[in-house]
């Protein structure tokens, strides 16, 4: 049994409503006080803006392409309403007003026609935006405090139950949709009225009353302030907010989501539901403090291991590095630079109106540091001078909805596994991704060397976004011994000599990649054949030599796009001691070994060809061969030895730079390395050391282990995909 008050709240329903699925008649459950207040406020602000638009556009057709069109209520209406007159638009504005007045009077906002059905849907969609209003504005709008003032944790508004107020099929209850009187002209009572073009909820029937609710008084007119505006007076809303402020809160036409970093759908529609503008200002101020401490520590410590004082030492209060877990104490300067940028990235999110969504483990820990700093700042905000220094109000203004720290941890963080590093009993688990407990809990790799890998359900940040320019200007003047403690004698380093033909290394890695492809289709085979042609040309590097003169021409394969190939139509190539048939679907070590043997055998075949004199009976048909360079055999052996040394790291670097739109200078600045050194890696003229290479991992958003594995030939196909051969086919008739 429901109380009289509950029944009165839904008293507008008629007996006809019994044929429809109605919401449970408990208004407090469907719309608790806080939600009801937000919905009422949204209805009143939309009323103001709708009357503004009715007068502004009058009887003119609504042009959706106009620059100011998107910030209007008319833009939210169905396109079928674009050519309606001012009276239609004013009546639509009154629909918002009527629903808001129902709520203010303690009645359920029951739509009485299609126009009110649409209006209520808009109110429910946009009501959460009212959370962006200040506490003073909400008080003036008669929005009660959320339930947390009674000692419970603040929770964002919940609207799912309220959507039950939109009764499905109510449009079929309008008079025009009812069959004619069966006694009139012999009409069959089973005959249904066909739905017109545009449907019963179209603009022609927007104000036809539903029979499931009692109709509103047709003589009620418009609110006095609205009628004055319709009569030509300036718009003076009855509520406490100006038209401009109402428009700013409702953000009509805004299609930008603060949660766009998600690959999927966010749990909440509006950021203000979870993080109010005032709360965002507090977190931004906290982020500034954390980042400033981080920049100070970076310039002071560089690569040096952070030494921890006694736990009660005051240094812990001001230090960024000491607030990180002990496992981070030995991380290098480039890692620390990226770690502080994780804080500033979240601060940029806040200042730009985006949700501060940590996109990697480093940012998750940065978010924890920001929350801890914000909680501490709230204690100091009791002091007016302290608050003024940060441009924040004093602590009493941060009511429950501006400080739901537990909610922020729940909404913005994927999990809190990274905090295992602070627990002596769990730190060893966090430091070992292969630990049985890590595998059971699904924590992933929580080691600092993998902290900058973007989570799978979030979009990566722009790797080329740069770093704080003021800090980068200070880095060249910092203590070189501190900043290169992990890479001794790095300053003024001369790149070690690499291969004398970088193109040879590039082509070799391309062929290794093709040999690992899963399917050896025709396009892959042709691409491998072309690659072998280029490889042998670079390996031999003899200006007067044309490989097409070495292998027989009569059975040579010919591709439609690639032209003549060295291999035959079965994709075979004869070496000195073996006939090599091209193939793919090999693993990394097998592919490298197979290609090196192929190159060695085919190069020996060429050398024997060059050393063999032209038979006398062919002297008129073939030019005389010049004697082969006596050093050529040694150079080939040397180049093959160099190719046998894996260099997948360089290929990975080059691919990642292209994928992230980074320049060599960008990578050098982020890794705090000389640009000449990084350039020598990329062009193959300089050898790469592991200690230097790992400095590049954070900016490339990849684990250090993947880069280091590249030095041993391991190719991670996620960070350096296999080459994609161009479509091609063997020419017909060949």
PDB file of N, CA and C in Angstrom, residues 15 35 229 266 287 371 390 470 511 530 538 573 607 614 639 710:
ATOM      1  N   UNK A  15      -7.631   6.110 -15.652  1.00  0.00           N
ATOM      2  CA  UNK A  15      -7.878   4.664 -15.731  1.00  0.00           C
ATOM      3  C   UNK A  15      -7.276   4.058 -16.988  1.00  0.00           C
ATOM      4  N   UNK A  35      18.266  14.432  -6.844  1.00  0.00           N
ATOM      5  CA  UNK A  35      17.979  14.282  -8.271  1.00  0.00           C
ATOM      6  C   UNK A  35      16.756  15.105  -8.671  1.00  0.00           C
ATOM      7  N   UNK A 229       8.117  38.592 -22.221  1.00  0.00           N
ATOM      8  CA  UNK A 229       9.140  38.490 -23.267  1.00  0.00           C
ATOM      9  C   UNK A 229       8.499  38.234 -24.630  1.00  0.00           C
ATOM     10  N   UNK A 266      31.937   5.513 -21.249  1.00  0.00           N
ATOM     11  CA  UNK A 266      32.191   5.900 -19.870  1.00  0.00           C
ATOM     12  C   UNK A 266      30.977   5.596 -19.004  1.00  0.00           C
ATOM     13  N   UNK A 287      48.149  19.117  -8.079  1.00  0.00           N
ATOM     14  CA  UNK A 287      49.052  18.629  -9.125  1.00  0.00           C
ATOM     15  C   UNK A 287      50.212  19.595  -9.331  1.00  0.00           C
ATOM     16  N   UNK A 371      45.923  13.101  -5.098  1.00  0.00           N
ATOM     17  CA  UNK A 371      44.850  12.982  -4.106  1.00  0.00           C
ATOM     18  C   UNK A 371      45.397  13.193  -2.697  1.00  0.00           C
ATOM     19  N   UNK A 390      46.473  30.212  -3.543  1.00  0.00           N
ATOM     20  CA  UNK A 390      46.157  29.218  -4.572  1.00  0.00           C
ATOM     21  C   UNK A 390      44.917  29.572  -5.383  1.00  0.00           C
ATOM     22  N   UNK A 470      60.481  25.022 -19.763  1.00  0.00           N
ATOM     23  CA  UNK A 470      61.378  25.632 -18.780  1.00  0.00           C
ATOM     24  C   UNK A 470      62.337  24.603 -18.193  1.00  0.00           C
ATOM     25  N   UNK A 511      63.482  -8.285 -44.883  1.00  0.00           N
ATOM     26  CA  UNK A 511      63.344  -9.674 -45.326  1.00  0.00           C
ATOM     27  C   UNK A 511      63.101 -10.605 -44.138  1.00  0.00           C
ATOM     28  N   UNK A 530      62.003  -9.574 -54.319  1.00  0.00           N
ATOM     29  CA  UNK A 530      62.551  -8.232 -54.558  1.00  0.00           C
ATOM     30  C   UNK A 530      63.552  -7.866 -53.478  1.00  0.00           C
ATOM     31  N   UNK A 538      73.314  -4.870 -52.401  1.00  0.00           N
ATOM     32  CA  UNK A 538      73.992  -4.115 -51.347  1.00  0.00           C
ATOM     33  C   UNK A 538      75.135  -4.914 -50.732  1.00  0.00           C
ATOM     34  N   UNK A 573      65.952 -19.962 -56.050  1.00  0.00           N
ATOM     35  CA  UNK A 573      67.164 -19.269 -56.478  1.00  0.00           C
ATOM     36  C   UNK A 573      68.347 -20.201 -56.213  1.00  0.00           C
ATOM     37  N   UNK A 607      80.378 -14.855 -56.716  1.00  0.00           N
ATOM     38  CA  UNK A 607      81.842 -14.768 -56.763  1.00  0.00           C
ATOM     39  C   UNK A 607      82.427 -15.807 -57.713  1.00  0.00           C
ATOM     40  N   UNK A 614      84.838 -16.029 -69.400  1.00  0.00           N
ATOM     41  CA  UNK A 614      83.813 -16.235 -70.412  1.00  0.00           C
ATOM     42  C   UNK A 614      84.359 -17.226 -71.443  1.00  0.00           C
ATOM     43  N   UNK A 639      80.364  -8.117 -43.682  1.00  0.00           N
ATOM     44  CA  UNK A 639      78.980  -7.612 -43.661  1.00  0.00           C
ATOM     45  C   UNK A 639      78.018  -8.679 -43.152  1.00  0.00           C
ATOM     46  N   UNK A 710      65.017  -6.257 -28.198  1.00  0.00           N
ATOM     47  CA  UNK A 710      65.377  -5.949 -29.579  1.00  0.00           C
ATOM     48  C   UNK A 710      66.870  -5.996 -29.817  1.00  0.00           C
TER      49      UNK A 710
END
